């Protein structure tokens, strides 16, 4: 991981400024209290207030802000890596004590450097006493700043989730409208209606079934546009409407095979995920040398994930697969939706089959019930 990527992913300048502002406010209150105590309570004053601020408070402020900036960066890494909360709490408990030790060591080093203290004059019992005198205050300040860090990241995550939700809803609606537009293209309706017209005299029942399938398919696209996830059972039902229409058009030149794990029927998957893949497999599978096409659709469980696999025995891909995915509206939209839903925890692969007979598309998703 290069430095620029690390900075972008883990370092948040606004959070560090917020921590600095909090600790500055704490010191403003603390200095105000000290001024009052010096004026009305303490009978004897050894150092001027300016010396205390410069040589005491300022050193402490720099140490704490530098230390808490590192803690903020580490906390972001812990959240990203999903470390258990028990481990995180124990770590912060140790660090809340460790920060007091660090401050005490740096103050001693600074005092020696400034000539205010010699190594021979060091009294470890006095230093331990000084450390214990403020250990409770250090503990409270540390966890107050930790609370700020976690609240900041929590609000940031909520904002990011809301932005993704809005984007996903827009993308899902866009996908459905694009699918509707593509299905309502003149050649699609002409071919479908022409097939129905031909069937009326030959097979009235099949003609009625095709009209029903077309109606049900368009209804699903138009009226069920709110859900980002649907069950596999529902997804296969919608896909069946589409396949029935396609089967009428291509008749004996298209064979569809399915291999569905029955245990996955109630698993939630992104809505309208199979149809664009199957449609792409049919559209690009036919060629001059491939007039009969076999489409195999498989939904299986693999290593705790759902594997969606669509393959054909048709024309192979001659261009870059990522370029092909990005060039198609349905596939590129699907790629973006999957990334927004799953991040890096999914895979989307389109490639030529190893046996050289066709193309396969594989999507692997975490199981979501």
PDB file of C-alpha atoms in Angstrom, residues 159-317:
ATOM      1  CA  UNK A 159     -23.530   9.263   5.876  1.00  0.00           C
ATOM      2  CA  UNK A 160     -21.723   6.855   3.544  1.00  0.00           C
ATOM      3  CA  UNK A 161     -24.458   4.217   3.938  1.00  0.00           C
ATOM      4  CA  UNK A 162     -27.153   6.809   3.172  1.00  0.00           C
ATOM      5  CA  UNK A 163     -25.262   7.973   0.095  1.00  0.00           C
ATOM      6  CA  UNK A 164     -24.852   4.365  -1.097  1.00  0.00           C
ATOM      7  CA  UNK A 165     -28.519   3.650  -0.417  1.00  0.00           C
ATOM      8  CA  UNK A 166     -29.574   6.615  -2.506  1.00  0.00           C
ATOM      9  CA  UNK A 167     -27.168   5.608  -5.260  1.00  0.00           C
ATOM     10  CA  UNK A 168     -28.378   1.996  -5.188  1.00  0.00           C
ATOM     11  CA  UNK A 169     -32.015   3.023  -5.376  1.00  0.00           C
ATOM     12  CA  UNK A 170     -31.248   5.262  -8.334  1.00  0.00           C
ATOM     13  CA  UNK A 171     -29.213   2.519 -10.008  1.00  0.00           C
ATOM     14  CA  UNK A 172     -31.899  -0.108  -9.409  1.00  0.00           C
ATOM     15  CA  UNK A 173     -34.585   2.154 -10.833  1.00  0.00           C
ATOM     16  CA  UNK A 174     -32.273   2.992 -13.728  1.00  0.00           C
ATOM     17  CA  UNK A 175     -31.634  -0.718 -14.330  1.00  0.00           C
ATOM     18  CA  UNK A 176     -35.318  -1.519 -14.408  1.00  0.00           C
ATOM     19  CA  UNK A 177     -36.109   1.381 -16.727  1.00  0.00           C
ATOM     20  CA  UNK A 178     -33.226   0.430 -19.022  1.00  0.00           C
ATOM     21  CA  UNK A 179     -34.464  -3.146 -19.059  1.00  0.00           C
ATOM     22  CA  UNK A 180     -37.990  -1.945 -19.808  1.00  0.00           C
ATOM     23  CA  UNK A 181     -36.681   0.312 -22.552  1.00  0.00           C
ATOM     24  CA  UNK A 182     -34.646  -2.495 -24.072  1.00  0.00           C
ATOM     25  CA  UNK A 183     -37.580  -4.906 -23.904  1.00  0.00           C
ATOM     26  CA  UNK A 184     -39.916  -2.327 -25.432  1.00  0.00           C
ATOM     27  CA  UNK A 185     -37.654  -1.702 -28.388  1.00  0.00           C
ATOM     28  CA  UNK A 186     -39.620  -2.135 -31.611  1.00  0.00           C
ATOM     29  CA  UNK A 187     -37.760  -5.257 -32.716  1.00  0.00           C
ATOM     30  CA  UNK A 188     -38.386  -7.016 -29.389  1.00  0.00           C
ATOM     31  CA  UNK A 189     -42.101  -6.251 -29.335  1.00  0.00           C
ATOM     32  CA  UNK A 190     -42.397  -6.952 -33.064  1.00  0.00           C
ATOM     33  CA  UNK A 191     -40.717 -10.348 -32.710  1.00  0.00           C
ATOM     34  CA  UNK A 192     -42.682 -11.262 -29.587  1.00  0.00           C
ATOM     35  CA  UNK A 193     -46.036 -10.130 -30.980  1.00  0.00           C
ATOM     36  CA  UNK A 194     -45.269 -11.736 -34.312  1.00  0.00           C
ATOM     37  CA  UNK A 195     -44.547 -15.016 -32.516  1.00  0.00           C
ATOM     38  CA  UNK A 196     -47.829 -14.697 -30.626  1.00  0.00           C
ATOM     39  CA  UNK A 197     -49.683 -13.926 -33.849  1.00  0.00           C
ATOM     40  CA  UNK A 198     -48.240 -17.036 -35.486  1.00  0.00           C
ATOM     41  CA  UNK A 199     -49.204 -19.175 -32.503  1.00  0.00           C
ATOM     42  CA  UNK A 200     -52.823 -18.026 -32.366  1.00  0.00           C
ATOM     43  CA  UNK A 201     -53.849 -20.326 -35.215  1.00  0.00           C
ATOM     44  CA  UNK A 202     -51.434 -23.134 -34.334  1.00  0.00           C
ATOM     45  CA  UNK A 203     -51.335 -23.254 -30.517  1.00  0.00           C
ATOM     46  CA  UNK A 204     -53.847 -20.962 -28.840  1.00  0.00           C
ATOM     47  CA  UNK A 205     -52.830 -22.007 -25.321  1.00  0.00           C
ATOM     48  CA  UNK A 206     -49.145 -21.223 -25.951  1.00  0.00           C
ATOM     49  CA  UNK A 207     -50.103 -17.863 -27.461  1.00  0.00           C
ATOM     50  CA  UNK A 208     -52.110 -16.989 -24.337  1.00  0.00           C
ATOM     51  CA  UNK A 209     -49.256 -18.176 -22.101  1.00  0.00           C
ATOM     52  CA  UNK A 210     -46.768 -15.988 -23.993  1.00  0.00           C
ATOM     53  CA  UNK A 211     -49.018 -12.936 -23.610  1.00  0.00           C
ATOM     54  CA  UNK A 212     -49.271 -13.697 -19.882  1.00  0.00           C
ATOM     55  CA  UNK A 213     -45.497 -14.087 -19.592  1.00  0.00           C
ATOM     56  CA  UNK A 214     -44.888 -10.787 -21.379  1.00  0.00           C
ATOM     57  CA  UNK A 215     -47.437  -9.075 -19.139  1.00  0.00           C
ATOM     58  CA  UNK A 216     -45.989 -10.573 -15.937  1.00  0.00           C
ATOM     59  CA  UNK A 217     -42.413  -9.763 -16.942  1.00  0.00           C
ATOM     60  CA  UNK A 218     -43.201  -6.106 -17.692  1.00  0.00           C
ATOM     61  CA  UNK A 219     -45.255  -5.862 -14.494  1.00  0.00           C
ATOM     62  CA  UNK A 220     -42.300  -7.059 -12.407  1.00  0.00           C
ATOM     63  CA  UNK A 221     -40.032  -4.452 -13.971  1.00  0.00           C
ATOM     64  CA  UNK A 222     -42.536  -1.625 -13.595  1.00  0.00           C
ATOM     65  CA  UNK A 223     -44.119  -2.210 -10.200  1.00  0.00           C
ATOM     66  CA  UNK A 224     -41.547  -4.087  -8.086  1.00  0.00           C
ATOM     67  CA  UNK A 225     -38.809  -1.474  -8.295  1.00  0.00           C
ATOM     68  CA  UNK A 226     -38.342  -0.701  -4.587  1.00  0.00           C
ATOM     69  CA  UNK A 227     -36.520  -3.789  -3.329  1.00  0.00           C
ATOM     70  CA  UNK A 228     -32.740  -3.928  -3.645  1.00  0.00           C
ATOM     71  CA  UNK A 229     -32.763  -7.597  -2.609  1.00  0.00           C
ATOM     72  CA  UNK A 230     -35.249 -10.350  -3.428  1.00  0.00           C
ATOM     73  CA  UNK A 231     -35.218 -14.080  -2.738  1.00  0.00           C
ATOM     74  CA  UNK A 232     -33.651 -16.404  -5.267  1.00  0.00           C
ATOM     75  CA  UNK A 233     -37.084 -17.990  -5.706  1.00  0.00           C
ATOM     76  CA  UNK A 234     -38.555 -14.627  -6.764  1.00  0.00           C
ATOM     77  CA  UNK A 235     -35.604 -13.893  -9.052  1.00  0.00           C
ATOM     78  CA  UNK A 236     -36.012 -17.239 -10.818  1.00  0.00           C
ATOM     79  CA  UNK A 237     -39.743 -16.615 -11.227  1.00  0.00           C
ATOM     80  CA  UNK A 238     -39.099 -13.306 -12.999  1.00  0.00           C
ATOM     81  CA  UNK A 239     -36.369 -14.942 -15.097  1.00  0.00           C
ATOM     82  CA  UNK A 240     -38.791 -17.695 -16.112  1.00  0.00           C
ATOM     83  CA  UNK A 241     -41.145 -15.111 -17.663  1.00  0.00           C
ATOM     84  CA  UNK A 242     -38.281 -13.811 -19.773  1.00  0.00           C
ATOM     85  CA  UNK A 243     -37.075 -17.288 -20.779  1.00  0.00           C
ATOM     86  CA  UNK A 244     -40.569 -18.349 -21.835  1.00  0.00           C
ATOM     87  CA  UNK A 245     -40.767 -15.390 -24.216  1.00  0.00           C
ATOM     88  CA  UNK A 246     -37.269 -16.036 -25.552  1.00  0.00           C
ATOM     89  CA  UNK A 247     -38.030 -19.740 -26.055  1.00  0.00           C
ATOM     90  CA  UNK A 248     -41.010 -18.872 -28.210  1.00  0.00           C
ATOM     91  CA  UNK A 249     -38.855 -16.642 -30.402  1.00  0.00           C
ATOM     92  CA  UNK A 250     -35.924 -19.043 -30.838  1.00  0.00           C
ATOM     93  CA  UNK A 251     -37.984 -22.234 -30.694  1.00  0.00           C
ATOM     94  CA  UNK A 252     -35.851 -25.357 -31.233  1.00  0.00           C
ATOM     95  CA  UNK A 253     -32.601 -23.389 -31.616  1.00  0.00           C
ATOM     96  CA  UNK A 254     -32.326 -22.587 -27.899  1.00  0.00           C
ATOM     97  CA  UNK A 255     -31.982 -25.014 -24.985  1.00  0.00           C
ATOM     98  CA  UNK A 256     -32.075 -23.870 -21.367  1.00  0.00           C
ATOM     99  CA  UNK A 257     -30.727 -26.018 -18.528  1.00  0.00           C
ATOM    100  CA  UNK A 258     -30.867 -25.135 -14.836  1.00  0.00           C
ATOM    101  CA  UNK A 259     -29.018 -26.410 -11.789  1.00  0.00           C
ATOM    102  CA  UNK A 260     -30.399 -24.770  -8.670  1.00  0.00           C
ATOM    103  CA  UNK A 261     -29.473 -25.661  -5.083  1.00  0.00           C
ATOM    104  CA  UNK A 262     -32.885 -25.958  -3.334  1.00  0.00           C
ATOM    105  CA  UNK A 263     -31.324 -24.868  -0.021  1.00  0.00           C
ATOM    106  CA  UNK A 264     -30.657 -21.425  -1.537  1.00  0.00           C
ATOM    107  CA  UNK A 265     -34.203 -20.615  -2.635  1.00  0.00           C
ATOM    108  CA  UNK A 266     -34.827 -18.295   0.352  1.00  0.00           C
ATOM    109  CA  UNK A 267     -31.428 -16.598   0.146  1.00  0.00           C
ATOM    110  CA  UNK A 268     -31.569 -12.905  -0.775  1.00  0.00           C
ATOM    111  CA  UNK A 269     -29.715 -11.755  -3.883  1.00  0.00           C
ATOM    112  CA  UNK A 270     -29.692  -8.401  -5.730  1.00  0.00           C
ATOM    113  CA  UNK A 271     -32.889  -7.901  -7.709  1.00  0.00           C
ATOM    114  CA  UNK A 272     -32.734  -8.437 -11.501  1.00  0.00           C
ATOM    115  CA  UNK A 273     -29.219  -9.919 -11.432  1.00  0.00           C
ATOM    116  CA  UNK A 274     -29.725 -13.022 -13.596  1.00  0.00           C
ATOM    117  CA  UNK A 275     -31.789 -11.602 -16.468  1.00  0.00           C
ATOM    118  CA  UNK A 276     -29.132  -9.241 -17.934  1.00  0.00           C
ATOM    119  CA  UNK A 277     -26.495 -12.008 -17.728  1.00  0.00           C
ATOM    120  CA  UNK A 278     -28.732 -14.551 -19.461  1.00  0.00           C
ATOM    121  CA  UNK A 279     -29.826 -12.013 -22.057  1.00  0.00           C
ATOM    122  CA  UNK A 280     -26.175 -11.142 -22.766  1.00  0.00           C
ATOM    123  CA  UNK A 281     -25.293 -14.834 -23.050  1.00  0.00           C
ATOM    124  CA  UNK A 282     -28.055 -15.362 -25.626  1.00  0.00           C
ATOM    125  CA  UNK A 283     -27.419 -12.142 -27.545  1.00  0.00           C
ATOM    126  CA  UNK A 284     -23.647 -12.673 -27.959  1.00  0.00           C
ATOM    127  CA  UNK A 285     -23.789 -16.484 -28.152  1.00  0.00           C
ATOM    128  CA  UNK A 286     -25.415 -16.717 -31.556  1.00  0.00           C
ATOM    129  CA  UNK A 287     -23.249 -16.316 -34.646  1.00  0.00           C
ATOM    130  CA  UNK A 288     -22.956 -17.647 -38.188  1.00  0.00           C
ATOM    131  CA  UNK A 289     -21.186 -20.745 -36.816  1.00  0.00           C
ATOM    132  CA  UNK A 290     -23.412 -21.069 -33.745  1.00  0.00           C
ATOM    133  CA  UNK A 291     -27.062 -21.294 -34.765  1.00  0.00           C
ATOM    134  CA  UNK A 292     -28.072 -23.687 -31.990  1.00  0.00           C
ATOM    135  CA  UNK A 293     -27.389 -22.450 -28.494  1.00  0.00           C
ATOM    136  CA  UNK A 294     -27.351 -24.140 -25.104  1.00  0.00           C
ATOM    137  CA  UNK A 295     -27.615 -21.949 -22.002  1.00  0.00           C
ATOM    138  CA  UNK A 296     -26.820 -23.423 -18.591  1.00  0.00           C
ATOM    139  CA  UNK A 297     -27.893 -21.526 -15.471  1.00  0.00           C
ATOM    140  CA  UNK A 298     -26.510 -22.686 -12.133  1.00  0.00           C
ATOM    141  CA  UNK A 299     -26.981 -21.303  -8.613  1.00  0.00           C
ATOM    142  CA  UNK A 300     -24.821 -23.171  -6.128  1.00  0.00           C
ATOM    143  CA  UNK A 301     -23.273 -22.836  -2.689  1.00  0.00           C
ATOM    144  CA  UNK A 302     -19.491 -22.443  -2.685  1.00  0.00           C
ATOM    145  CA  UNK A 303     -17.303 -21.790   0.379  1.00  0.00           C
ATOM    146  CA  UNK A 304     -20.088 -20.013   2.238  1.00  0.00           C
ATOM    147  CA  UNK A 305     -20.986 -17.923  -0.819  1.00  0.00           C
ATOM    148  CA  UNK A 306     -23.676 -18.037  -3.499  1.00  0.00           C
ATOM    149  CA  UNK A 307     -22.242 -18.817  -6.941  1.00  0.00           C
ATOM    150  CA  UNK A 308     -24.323 -17.649  -9.917  1.00  0.00           C
ATOM    151  CA  UNK A 309     -23.079 -19.200 -13.133  1.00  0.00           C
ATOM    152  CA  UNK A 310     -24.413 -18.674 -16.670  1.00  0.00           C
ATOM    153  CA  UNK A 311     -22.657 -20.353 -19.573  1.00  0.00           C
ATOM    154  CA  UNK A 312     -23.302 -21.024 -23.259  1.00  0.00           C
ATOM    155  CA  UNK A 313     -21.744 -23.092 -26.019  1.00  0.00           C
ATOM    156  CA  UNK A 314     -21.755 -20.234 -28.521  1.00  0.00           C
ATOM    157  CA  UNK A 315     -19.393 -17.642 -29.895  1.00  0.00           C
ATOM    158  CA  UNK A 316     -16.332 -16.861 -27.765  1.00  0.00           C
ATOM    159  CA  UNK A 317     -15.288 -13.415 -26.570  1.00  0.00           C
TER     160      UNK A 317
END
